[in-house]
Tab-separated table of C-alpha atoms in Angstrom:
chain	number	residue	atom	x	y	z
P	23	GLN	CA	-81.535	-25.644	0.613
P	24	VAL	CA	-82.663	-23.014	-1.863
P	25	GLN	CA	-81.933	-23.953	-5.450
P	26	LEU	CA	-82.618	-21.854	-8.543
P	27	VAL	CA	-81.831	-23.325	-11.953
P	28	GLU	CA	-82.144	-21.215	-15.079
P	29	SER	CA	-82.587	-22.598	-18.570
P	30	GLY	CA	-83.594	-21.472	-22.035
P	31	GLY	CA	-80.614	-19.368	-22.992
P	32	GLY	CA	-79.033	-19.573	-26.408
P	33	VAL	CA	-78.209	-17.697	-29.573
P	34	VAL	CA	-80.942	-15.637	-31.212
P	35	GLN	CA	-80.959	-13.124	-34.035
P	36	PRO	CA	-81.754	-9.451	-33.425
P	37	GLY	CA	-85.489	-8.971	-33.366
P	38	GLY	CA	-86.042	-12.536	-32.235
P	39	SER	CA	-87.615	-13.993	-29.106
P	40	LEU	CA	-86.559	-16.290	-26.310
P	41	ARG	CA	-88.176	-17.544	-23.119
P	42	LEU	CA	-86.087	-18.170	-20.047
P	43	SER	CA	-87.182	-20.405	-17.190
P	44	CYS	CA	-86.041	-20.658	-13.592
P	45	ALA	CA	-86.935	-23.808	-11.672
P	46	ALA	CA	-87.055	-23.254	-7.928
P	47	SER	CA	-86.754	-25.803	-5.138
P	48	GLY	CA	-85.918	-25.973	-1.451
P	49	PHE	CA	-88.421	-23.329	-0.369
P	50	THR	CA	-92.090	-22.426	-0.734
P	51	PHE	CA	-91.861	-20.685	-4.098
P	52	GLY	CA	-95.234	-18.982	-3.859
P	53	ARG	CA	-94.182	-16.994	-0.792
P	54	ASN	CA	-91.377	-14.993	-2.405
P	55	GLY	CA	-91.065	-12.305	-5.023
P	56	MET	CA	-88.582	-13.123	-7.747
P	57	HIS	CA	-86.162	-11.048	-9.809
P	58	TRP	CA	-84.331	-11.375	-13.088
P	59	VAL	CA	-80.887	-9.766	-13.074
P	60	ARG	CA	-78.507	-9.746	-16.046
P	61	GLN	CA	-74.826	-9.209	-16.666
P	62	ALA	CA	-73.453	-8.300	-20.064
P	63	PRO	CA	-69.996	-9.702	-20.913
P	64	GLY	CA	-67.363	-7.882	-18.861
P	65	LYS	CA	-69.946	-5.564	-17.312
P	66	GLY	CA	-71.721	-5.181	-14.005
P	67	LEU	CA	-75.005	-6.505	-12.712
P	68	GLU	CA	-78.204	-4.933	-13.994
P	69	TRP	CA	-81.617	-5.387	-12.429
P	70	VAL	CA	-84.149	-6.379	-15.103
P	71	ALA	CA	-87.522	-7.238	-13.589
P	72	LEU	CA	-89.445	-8.214	-10.460
P	73	ILE	CA	-92.650	-10.155	-9.920
P	74	TRP	CA	-94.523	-10.309	-6.671
P	75	PHE	CA	-95.015	-13.589	-4.832
P	76	ASP	CA	-98.498	-14.065	-6.288
P	77	GLY	CA	-97.787	-12.616	-9.720
P	78	SER	CA	-100.128	-9.707	-9.097
P	79	LYS	CA	-97.544	-7.013	-9.793
P	80	THR	CA	-94.575	-6.748	-12.109
P	81	TYR	CA	-91.867	-4.130	-12.547
P	82	TYR	CA	-89.228	-3.585	-15.213
P	83	THR	CA	-86.144	-1.546	-15.884
P	84	ASP	CA	-86.816	1.060	-18.554
P	85	SER	CA	-84.685	-0.568	-21.265
P	86	VAL	CA	-86.827	-3.729	-21.396
P	87	LYS	CA	-90.309	-2.296	-20.838
P	88	GLY	CA	-92.685	-3.357	-23.583
P	89	ARG	CA	-90.291	-6.064	-24.809
P	90	PHE	CA	-89.814	-8.399	-21.808
P	91	THR	CA	-92.493	-10.040	-19.680
P	92	ILE	CA	-91.844	-11.632	-16.317
P	93	SER	CA	-94.316	-14.269	-15.147
P	94	ARG	CA	-94.542	-17.243	-12.827
P	95	ASP	CA	-96.389	-20.496	-12.327
P	96	ASN	CA	-96.510	-21.206	-8.612
P	97	SER	CA	-98.001	-24.650	-9.225
P	98	LYS	CA	-94.834	-25.543	-11.148
P	99	ASN	CA	-92.392	-23.607	-8.939
P	100	THR	CA	-91.147	-21.863	-12.045
P	101	LEU	CA	-90.299	-18.292	-12.994
P	102	TYR	CA	-90.231	-17.116	-16.603
P	103	LEU	CA	-88.861	-14.262	-18.666
P	104	GLN	CA	-90.328	-13.851	-22.140
P	105	MET	CA	-87.965	-11.728	-24.202
P	106	ASN	CA	-89.177	-10.266	-27.502
P	107	SER	CA	-87.642	-7.837	-29.995
P	108	LEU	CA	-84.193	-8.760	-28.748
P	109	ARG	CA	-81.304	-6.381	-29.362
P	110	ASP	CA	-77.549	-6.786	-29.381
P	111	GLU	CA	-77.404	-5.035	-26.004
P	112	ASP	CA	-79.573	-7.739	-24.431
P	113	THR	CA	-76.655	-10.155	-24.723
P	114	ALA	CA	-75.903	-11.201	-21.144
P	115	VAL	CA	-75.975	-13.903	-18.535
P	116	TYR	CA	-79.444	-13.832	-17.004
P	117	TYR	CA	-79.806	-14.761	-13.339
P	118	CYS	CA	-82.978	-15.432	-11.446
P	119	ALA	CA	-82.869	-14.393	-7.820
P	120	ARG	CA	-85.141	-14.728	-4.831
P	121	LEU	CA	-86.525	-11.675	-3.072
P	122	THR	CA	-86.931	-11.918	0.682
P	123	ASP	CA	-88.523	-8.838	2.227
P	124	TRP	CA	-86.596	-6.113	0.371
P	125	TRP	CA	-83.391	-7.854	-0.663
P	126	ILE	CA	-82.032	-10.624	-2.838
P	127	ASP	CA	-80.885	-13.558	-0.750
P	128	SER	CA	-80.390	-16.362	-3.291
P	129	TRP	CA	-79.157	-16.557	-6.864
P	130	GLY	CA	-79.235	-19.086	-9.662
P	131	GLN	CA	-76.167	-19.940	-11.713
P	132	GLY	CA	-77.353	-18.026	-14.763
P	133	THR	CA	-78.108	-18.753	-18.404
P	134	LEU	CA	-76.362	-17.047	-21.322
P	135	VAL	CA	-78.354	-15.219	-23.964
P	136	THR	CA	-76.467	-14.142	-27.076
P	137	VAL	CA	-78.156	-11.850	-29.577
P	138	SER	CA	-76.244	-11.972	-32.820
P	139	SER	CA	-76.810	-12.234	-36.533
C	8	GLN	CA	-82.791	7.967	-13.731
C	9	THR	CA	-80.882	7.867	-10.461
C	10	VAL	CA	-77.416	6.330	-10.678
C	11	VAL	CA	-75.956	4.223	-7.886
C	12	THR	CA	-72.255	4.995	-7.513
C	13	GLN	CA	-69.391	2.783	-6.407
C	14	GLU	CA	-65.643	3.355	-6.306
C	15	PRO	CA	-63.100	2.543	-8.993
C	16	PRO	CA	-60.924	-0.568	-8.468
C	17	PHE	CA	-59.278	-0.995	-5.046
C	18	SER	CA	-56.041	-2.648	-4.025
C	19	VAL	CA	-55.256	-3.809	-0.500
C	20	SER	CA	-52.591	-5.892	1.178
C	21	PRO	CA	-53.468	-9.138	2.963
C	22	GLY	CA	-54.538	-8.435	6.518
C	23	GLY	CA	-55.614	-4.916	5.694
C	24	THR	CA	-58.988	-3.241	5.939
C	25	VAL	CA	-61.015	-1.875	3.051
C	26	THR	CA	-64.287	0.033	2.914
C	27	PHE	CA	-66.423	0.273	-0.201
C	28	THR	CA	-69.217	2.801	-0.460
C	29	CYS	CA	-72.494	2.905	-2.352
C	30	GLY	CA	-73.977	6.298	-3.059
C	31	LEU	CA	-76.631	8.053	-5.098
C	32	SER	CA	-76.080	10.545	-7.890
C	33	SER	CA	-78.816	12.566	-6.238
C	34	GLY	CA	-79.604	12.351	-2.555
C	35	SER	CA	-78.505	10.215	0.360
C	36	VAL	CA	-78.658	6.495	0.959
C	37	SER	CA	-80.788	5.568	3.961
C	38	PRO	CA	-81.935	2.307	5.555
C	39	SER	CA	-85.177	2.642	3.576
C	40	HIS	CA	-83.142	1.822	0.456
C	41	TYR	CA	-82.440	-1.570	2.083
C	42	PRO	CA	-78.832	-1.572	0.835
C	43	SER	CA	-77.341	-4.978	0.187
C	44	TRP	CA	-73.954	-6.190	-0.983
C	45	TYR	CA	-72.879	-9.034	-3.242
C	46	GLN	CA	-69.548	-10.663	-3.994
C	47	GLN	CA	-68.793	-12.113	-7.409
C	48	THR	CA	-65.729	-13.886	-8.722
C	49	PRO	CA	-65.204	-14.331	-12.473
C	50	GLY	CA	-67.487	-16.914	-14.028
C	51	GLN	CA	-69.521	-17.376	-10.874
C	52	ALA	CA	-72.944	-16.242	-9.757
C	53	PRO	CA	-73.099	-13.446	-7.209
C	54	ARG	CA	-73.084	-14.360	-3.534
C	55	THR	CA	-75.120	-12.383	-1.007
C	56	LEU	CA	-72.910	-10.906	1.707
C	57	ILE	CA	-74.933	-8.227	3.499
C	58	TYR	CA	-78.609	-7.285	3.359
C	59	ASN	CA	-80.829	-4.693	5.003
C	60	THR	CA	-77.819	-2.411	5.515
C	61	ASN	CA	-75.920	-4.513	8.067
C	62	THR	CA	-77.223	-8.092	8.329
C	63	ARG	CA	-74.727	-10.752	7.288
C	64	SER	CA	-76.043	-13.534	5.115
C	65	SER	CA	-75.740	-17.080	6.421
C	66	GLY	CA	-72.162	-18.327	6.386
C	67	VAL	CA	-70.573	-14.945	5.785
C	68	PRO	CA	-67.664	-14.362	8.184
C	69	ASP	CA	-67.822	-11.451	10.599
C	70	ARG	CA	-64.886	-9.862	8.778
C	71	PHE	CA	-67.590	-8.454	6.500
C	72	SER	CA	-69.812	-5.720	7.877
C	73	GLY	CA	-72.279	-3.213	6.485
C	74	SER	CA	-73.273	0.233	7.634
C	75	ILE	CA	-74.396	3.700	6.629
C	76	LEU	CA	-71.469	6.138	6.553
C	77	GLY	CA	-72.557	9.698	6.067
C	78	ASN	CA	-74.815	9.710	3.028
C	79	LYS	CA	-73.706	6.351	1.629
C	80	ALA	CA	-73.997	2.665	2.385
C	81	ALA	CA	-70.712	0.996	3.183
C	82	LEU	CA	-69.191	-2.481	3.141
C	83	THR	CA	-66.096	-2.997	5.275
C	84	ILE	CA	-63.808	-5.991	5.092
C	85	THR	CA	-61.263	-6.421	7.874
C	86	GLY	CA	-58.374	-8.862	7.850
C	87	VAL	CA	-58.533	-9.064	4.038
C	88	GLN	CA	-57.577	-12.449	2.601
C	89	ALA	CA	-56.517	-13.474	-0.886
C	90	ALA	CA	-59.863	-15.226	-1.282
C	91	ASP	CA	-61.608	-11.861	-0.944
C	92	GLU	CA	-60.298	-10.786	-4.353
C	93	SER	CA	-63.591	-10.295	-6.211
C	94	ASP	CA	-66.020	-7.777	-7.610
C	95	TYR	CA	-68.358	-6.228	-5.062
C	96	TYR	CA	-71.767	-4.852	-5.968
C	97	CYS	CA	-74.347	-2.948	-3.995
C	98	VAL	CA	-78.014	-2.649	-4.853
C	99	LEU	CA	-80.562	-0.159	-3.574
C	100	TYR	CA	-84.334	-0.316	-3.533
C	101	MET	CA	-85.541	2.914	-5.157
C	102	GLY	CA	-89.221	2.432	-4.375
C	103	SER	CA	-92.119	1.603	-6.711
C	104	GLY	CA	-90.739	-1.873	-7.297
C	105	ILE	CA	-87.470	-0.672	-8.802
C	106	TRP	CA	-83.983	-1.816	-7.793
C	107	VAL	CA	-80.731	-0.326	-9.089
C	108	PHE	CA	-77.286	-1.917	-8.888
C	109	GLY	CA	-74.094	0.038	-8.535
C	110	GLY	CA	-71.427	-0.429	-11.163
C	111	GLY	CA	-69.353	-2.625	-8.873
C	112	THR	CA	-65.891	-2.285	-7.416
C	113	LYS	CA	-63.058	-4.685	-8.195
C	114	LEU	CA	-60.888	-5.584	-5.229
C	115	THR	CA	-57.336	-6.752	-5.813
C	116	VAL	CA	-55.398	-8.306	-2.944
C	117	LEU	CA	-51.725	-7.613	-3.481
């Protein structure tokens, strides 16, 4: 059974940094690309970033380019999202999600990031 | 940047049929966008319903179906139940490693 568990959320001041983690189990982590998807309070889902199964390629939505870095450690079955220069508009629940072929098939429960002074 | 469009909120009676669509602000949706659909109730993580245009995810009842209708992807729910009251999101693969979600459609079951 696929399980994705996010952690690392919290309250951070504007301009600050935070690193999110997503612990994966129930599948061979190193065989799947992984996404981060976020959802601001009362808003819809927004795709944030993707990393290939081997970490060789990464992609970002325009609003986080240069500020966020997606990475993974396949030996630890863990996905990361390093978030720097955080802004109010980055406040959201952040979900990690598994990519299978060209679609998301599994989601974590999410971790809340609040950017506020 | 291309916008993925979904309808405003929908209302349907129990037992009815509803079809949501997922379009592009410029151009047509095709199977090469690998359209997929997700259901989300308040406070919960999304649940995958349909992927690769029309493949139901494991455990999803056959009341849910996906297709391409004209120039849009579509999600149809037949025999709507109270438990189907949720937000529904589509996502399209835009190429070059980029995915874009639609704004979602809220379904109310009256």
